[in-house]
Every structure is written in structure tokens, then in C-alpha cells.
Amino acid sequence: LLGRGGQAVVYKLTFADGHSEALKVIDTSVYRDPARRKDANRRGRSEIQHHQQLTAKTETVVRLFDTASIPLSRERGQDAPMCFLLRMELLTPALDPANREKAVLQIMRDVLEGLCQTEDAGIVHRDVKCGNILLRHDPATGQQRFVLSDFGLARPFHTRTDRSFFTVCGSRDHIAPEIIRRGKLIAGRSDIYSAGVMLFHLLFPQNDDYFDPVGFRQKSAD
């Protein structure tokens, strides 16, 4: 078990040849309310769709290898219990640099490049935060880059100002003001705002409630 999120559990898979992957499991049968289950099913299908789309177009997101959607009962309909499985590359949130400011510059450069790529693909992430940024390290070349993960809240973006997405989504103070005030989500602006909040927490890591990828290795050791 690697971790638990709002509606998913992530496991580490180790195969006979020694390589490892991550398995994300979204089990919507945990919701007794049909409306909650229907929404969870929609999010699960949406996450698979958008993650597949981005994996095919860019290297700035966690690579998705395979997916499965499994009915958990004989019920039919959009609120029937489902299990969604996503096999992904196994990455680490760990970074232990000698200079925090230099590390933050690399994180922000990679994240903003990733957000540009997701917007080019017509997708808004909607949950940009430190906890959704992972480190890909290539031992052969020594290269590393930070990539976007967790597309459970991702949606297609639009540029029409008359459309309303009244969904307050994201994490606490990372939520863009236009979403809180008017429920509007226009192109990738809300992701850029969230990235700015993330930058603040990276530069001033004073609150233990927020995940800090720069100090992750030392903090977990402590």
C-alpha cells in the first residue's frame, strides 16, 4: 500500500522480473448514496480518458500503461458500483537538494511546462498542488523531471465566459478565486493560480499540513 486519496487507493506492484509499477484502484461501491456513486463513476471514467489522452501526447505526466473498468454487481445504470484500475509508472515524490531555491525553480519549470502541455491537449488539471507532483528519475542518463499526476478532477477546458462549472474543486487555498466566486473555469487560468499557491508553499514550507516534495526524504526519515 502506497497511499490513500479522496476516492482511490494506490498500491505498488512488483513483478517476477523485478520491475515495479503503481496500481490505482477506484472502488465506487464504498458510496451507498446512488448520486455519490454516479459522480464517482463519472470521475473514474473521466480520469482514465484524460490520463490516456495526455500519456499519448506528452512526457510531462505520469505514464499510464493500462486500465480496466469492472462492474461490481449485476446492476445497470450510471450509478451501478464499479471498480476502475489504472496501471502507471511508479515514481517518487522524493528530492533532497543542497539548495531549495534551485530545486523549486526546477519543480516550477517542469510543472508549468506540463500545464502548457495539458492545456494544449484541451484539459484542465483542477488539482495542482505539491502532493500531485512526482519525480521521474532516469538512472541511465541521470536526468530527472517533475511530472503531473492524479487526473481525477481533470476536465476539458473552454474559453466561453457564459459557461458555468459550479464545482468547487481542488485543495483548500489552492482553489482559484473565479471558481469560488462564480463557479467559472476558463481555460487553464485556475491551474496557473494553483501553481502560484504551490510556489508559495515550496518557498515557505512552514505548515506541516502541506506536502513538501523538496524535504520529503528527510521528513519521512524523521
Short mmCIF file of C-alpha atoms in Angstrom, two decimals:
data_model
loop_
_atom_site.label_atom_id
_atom_site.label_comp_id
_atom_site.label_asym_id
_atom_site.label_seq_id
_atom_site.Cartn_x
_atom_site.Cartn_y
_atom_site.Cartn_z
CA LEU A 1 0.00 0.00 0.00
CA LEU A 2 1.46 3.36 -1.07
CA GLY A 3 -1.32 5.70 -0.07
CA ARG A 4 -5.00 6.61 0.08
CA GLY A 5 -6.65 9.59 -1.59
CA GLY A 6 -10.11 11.09 -1.62
CA GLN A 7 -11.64 8.21 -3.55
CA ALA A 8 -8.73 5.96 -4.51
CA VAL A 9 -6.08 3.64 -3.10
CA VAL A 10 -2.64 3.26 -4.70
CA TYR A 11 -0.59 0.08 -4.46
CA LYS A 12 2.92 -0.90 -5.51
CA LEU A 13 3.06 -3.87 -7.90
CA THR A 14 6.29 -5.86 -8.07
CA PHE A 15 6.61 -8.32 -10.95
CA ALA A 16 8.62 -11.53 -11.26
CA ASP A 17 11.32 -9.80 -13.31
CA GLY A 18 11.87 -7.28 -10.51
CA HIS A 19 10.36 -4.14 -12.05
CA SER A 20 7.63 -2.26 -10.21
CA GLU A 21 4.59 -0.20 -11.17
CA ALA A 22 1.82 1.68 -9.39
CA LEU A 23 -1.77 0.46 -9.38
CA LYS A 24 -4.53 2.97 -8.65
CA VAL A 25 -7.83 1.42 -7.54
CA ILE A 26 -11.06 3.42 -7.55
CA ASP A 27 -13.86 1.41 -5.90
CA THR A 28 -17.18 3.25 -6.14
CA SER A 29 -19.09 0.60 -4.15
CA VAL A 30 -17.92 2.38 -0.98
CA TYR A 31 -20.58 5.03 -1.66
CA ARG A 32 -24.03 3.98 -0.51
CA ASP A 33 -25.73 7.04 -1.94
CA PRO A 34 -26.55 6.43 -5.65
CA ALA A 35 -25.85 10.08 -6.50
CA ARG A 36 -22.37 9.90 -4.93
CA ARG A 37 -21.73 6.61 -6.71
CA LYS A 38 -22.81 8.07 -10.05
CA ASP A 39 -20.46 11.03 -9.57
CA ALA A 40 -17.59 8.72 -8.58
CA ASN A 41 -18.20 6.60 -11.69
CA ARG A 42 -18.11 9.71 -13.84
CA ARG A 43 -14.84 10.81 -12.26
CA GLY A 44 -13.30 7.38 -12.71
CA ARG A 45 -14.17 7.26 -16.43
CA SER A 46 -13.05 10.86 -16.86
CA GLU A 47 -9.71 10.21 -15.17
CA ILE A 48 -8.99 7.25 -17.45
CA GLN A 49 -9.99 9.19 -20.56
CA HIS A 50 -7.92 12.28 -19.80
CA HIS A 51 -4.91 10.38 -18.49
CA GLN A 52 -4.84 8.20 -21.63
CA GLN A 53 -5.13 11.28 -23.81
CA LEU A 54 -2.25 13.05 -22.06
CA THR A 55 0.02 9.99 -21.91
CA ALA A 56 -0.24 9.70 -25.68
CA LYS A 57 0.67 13.35 -26.22
CA THR A 58 3.24 14.40 -23.64
CA GLU A 59 6.01 13.19 -21.32
CA THR A 60 5.07 15.78 -18.68
CA VAL A 61 2.56 13.50 -16.93
CA VAL A 62 2.81 10.16 -15.16
CA ARG A 63 2.78 7.43 -17.82
CA LEU A 64 -0.37 5.33 -17.92
CA PHE A 65 0.22 1.74 -19.09
CA ASP A 66 -3.19 0.06 -18.91
CA THR A 67 -6.69 0.45 -17.48
CA ALA A 68 -9.73 -1.65 -16.68
CA SER A 69 -13.33 -0.87 -15.74
CA ILE A 70 -15.01 -3.71 -13.83
CA PRO A 71 -18.71 -3.88 -12.83
CA LEU A 72 -19.06 -4.97 -9.20
CA SER A 73 -22.68 -6.10 -9.43
CA ARG A 74 -25.33 -7.12 -11.93
CA GLU A 75 -26.92 -3.71 -11.63
CA ARG A 76 -27.07 -1.50 -14.69
CA GLY A 77 -27.04 2.25 -14.94
CA GLN A 78 -24.68 5.10 -14.27
CA ASP A 79 -24.92 4.64 -10.51
CA ALA A 80 -24.05 0.92 -10.51
CA PRO A 81 -20.96 0.12 -8.38
CA MET A 82 -17.74 -0.04 -10.40
CA CYS A 83 -14.03 -0.67 -9.90
CA PHE A 84 -11.56 1.29 -12.04
CA LEU A 85 -7.94 0.13 -12.27
CA LEU A 86 -5.06 2.25 -13.61
CA ARG A 87 -1.57 0.77 -14.07
CA MET A 88 1.03 3.54 -14.06
CA GLU A 89 4.75 4.08 -13.80
CA LEU A 90 5.98 4.06 -10.23
CA LEU A 91 7.56 7.40 -9.35
CA THR A 92 8.81 9.01 -6.17
CA PRO A 93 7.99 12.33 -4.53
CA ALA A 94 11.48 12.42 -3.01
CA LEU A 95 14.07 15.09 -3.62
CA ASP A 96 16.88 16.07 -1.27
CA PRO A 97 18.73 19.01 -2.86
CA ALA A 98 21.53 21.12 -1.46
CA ASN A 99 19.70 24.30 -2.47
CA ARG A 100 15.94 24.68 -2.01
CA GLU A 101 15.55 27.68 -4.32
CA LYS A 102 17.29 25.87 -7.17
CA ALA A 103 15.09 22.81 -6.63
CA VAL A 104 11.94 24.96 -6.56
CA LEU A 105 12.92 26.53 -9.88
CA GLN A 106 13.22 23.10 -11.44
CA ILE A 107 9.89 21.96 -9.99
CA MET A 108 8.07 25.07 -11.22
CA ARG A 109 9.68 24.95 -14.65
CA ASP A 110 8.64 21.32 -15.13
CA VAL A 111 5.15 21.83 -13.70
CA LEU A 112 4.43 24.90 -15.82
CA GLU A 113 5.66 23.10 -18.92
CA GLY A 114 3.32 20.25 -18.01
CA LEU A 115 0.39 22.64 -17.58
CA CYS A 116 1.12 24.14 -21.00
CA GLN A 117 1.05 20.65 -22.47
CA THR A 118 -2.21 19.72 -20.75
CA GLU A 119 -3.84 22.93 -21.94
CA ASP A 120 -2.60 22.29 -25.48
CA ALA A 121 -4.37 18.93 -25.18
CA GLY A 122 -7.56 20.74 -24.12
CA ILE A 123 -7.53 19.63 -20.49
CA VAL A 124 -7.56 21.46 -17.15
CA HIS A 125 -5.99 19.55 -14.24
CA ARG A 126 -8.04 21.31 -11.49
CA ASP A 127 -6.00 19.95 -8.57
CA VAL A 128 -2.48 21.32 -8.96
CA LYS A 129 -0.61 21.00 -5.65
CA CYS A 130 2.66 19.65 -4.27
CA GLY A 131 1.10 16.29 -3.46
CA ASN A 132 0.26 15.72 -7.13
CA ILE A 133 3.81 16.36 -8.38
CA LEU A 134 6.10 13.33 -8.71
CA LEU A 135 9.74 12.89 -9.65
CA ARG A 136 10.81 10.80 -12.65
CA HIS A 137 14.47 9.82 -12.47
CA ASP A 138 16.35 8.04 -15.26
CA PRO A 139 19.32 6.14 -13.70
CA ALA A 140 20.86 5.57 -17.12
CA THR A 141 21.16 9.26 -18.01
CA GLY A 142 20.93 10.82 -14.57
CA GLN A 143 18.16 13.12 -15.83
CA GLN A 144 15.19 13.94 -13.66
CA ARG A 145 11.99 15.87 -14.15
CA PHE A 146 8.84 16.55 -12.18
CA VAL A 147 5.58 15.39 -13.74
CA LEU A 148 1.86 15.87 -13.09
CA SER A 149 -0.19 13.09 -11.54
CA ASP A 150 -3.77 12.41 -10.38
CA PHE A 151 -6.28 13.41 -13.06
CA GLY A 152 -9.39 12.53 -11.05
CA LEU A 153 -10.66 16.12 -11.23
CA ALA A 154 -9.44 16.89 -14.77
CA ARG A 155 -11.94 18.28 -17.26
CA PRO A 156 -11.92 19.63 -20.81
CA PHE A 157 -11.32 23.40 -20.75
CA HIS A 158 -13.26 26.03 -22.65
CA THR A 159 -12.89 29.71 -23.41
CA ARG A 160 -16.56 30.69 -23.32
CA THR A 161 -17.33 33.07 -20.47
CA ASP A 162 -21.04 32.23 -20.44
CA ARG A 163 -20.50 28.64 -19.34
CA SER A 164 -20.55 27.76 -15.67
CA PHE A 165 -18.82 24.88 -13.89
CA PHE A 166 -20.18 25.25 -10.38
CA THR A 167 -17.79 22.77 -8.82
CA VAL A 168 -15.52 23.97 -6.07
CA CYS A 169 -12.67 21.59 -6.79
CA GLY A 170 -9.08 21.39 -5.72
CA SER A 171 -7.36 21.60 -2.36
CA ARG A 172 -8.12 24.25 0.22
CA ASP A 173 -6.30 27.51 -0.50
CA HIS A 174 -5.14 26.32 -3.93
CA ILE A 175 -8.62 26.92 -5.40
CA ALA A 176 -8.72 29.83 -7.86
CA PRO A 177 -10.88 32.84 -6.87
CA GLU A 178 -13.02 32.70 -10.03
CA ILE A 179 -14.16 29.19 -9.10
CA ILE A 180 -15.08 30.17 -5.54
CA ARG A 181 -16.81 33.40 -6.51
CA ARG A 182 -18.56 32.47 -9.75
CA GLY A 183 -18.10 28.76 -10.25
CA LYS A 184 -16.40 29.51 -13.57
CA LEU A 185 -13.48 27.62 -15.04
CA ILE A 186 -11.94 29.29 -18.08
CA ALA A 187 -9.08 27.57 -19.94
CA GLY A 188 -6.04 26.90 -17.73
CA ARG A 189 -6.11 30.04 -15.58
CA SER A 190 -7.24 28.21 -12.46
CA ASP A 191 -4.32 25.76 -12.80
CA ILE A 192 -1.87 28.67 -13.05
CA TYR A 193 -3.31 30.20 -9.87
CA SER A 194 -2.94 26.87 -8.06
CA ALA A 195 0.65 26.61 -9.31
CA GLY A 196 1.31 30.04 -7.80
CA VAL A 197 0.00 28.87 -4.43
CA MET A 198 2.17 25.78 -4.78
CA LEU A 199 5.19 28.02 -5.41
CA PHE A 200 4.48 29.88 -2.17
CA HIS A 201 4.36 26.65 -0.15
CA LEU A 202 7.56 25.41 -1.81
CA LEU A 203 9.44 28.59 -0.92
CA PHE A 204 7.96 28.90 2.58
CA PRO A 205 7.38 25.35 3.89
CA GLN A 206 6.13 26.35 7.32
CA ASN A 207 2.91 24.36 7.52
CA ASP A 208 3.19 20.62 8.17
CA ASP A 209 -0.30 20.12 6.74
CA TYR A 210 1.11 20.61 3.24
CA PHE A 211 3.19 18.02 1.44
CA ASP A 212 6.71 19.26 0.76
CA PRO A 213 8.42 17.36 -2.09
CA VAL A 214 11.72 19.15 -1.53
CA GLY A 215 12.11 17.92 2.02
CA PHE A 216 10.21 14.65 1.59
CA ARG A 217 13.14 12.26 2.07
CA GLN A 218 14.40 13.88 5.26
CA LYS A 219 10.94 14.37 6.68
CA SER A 220 9.97 10.74 6.10
CA ALA A 221 13.23 9.65 7.73
CA ASP A 222 12.48 11.80 10.78
#
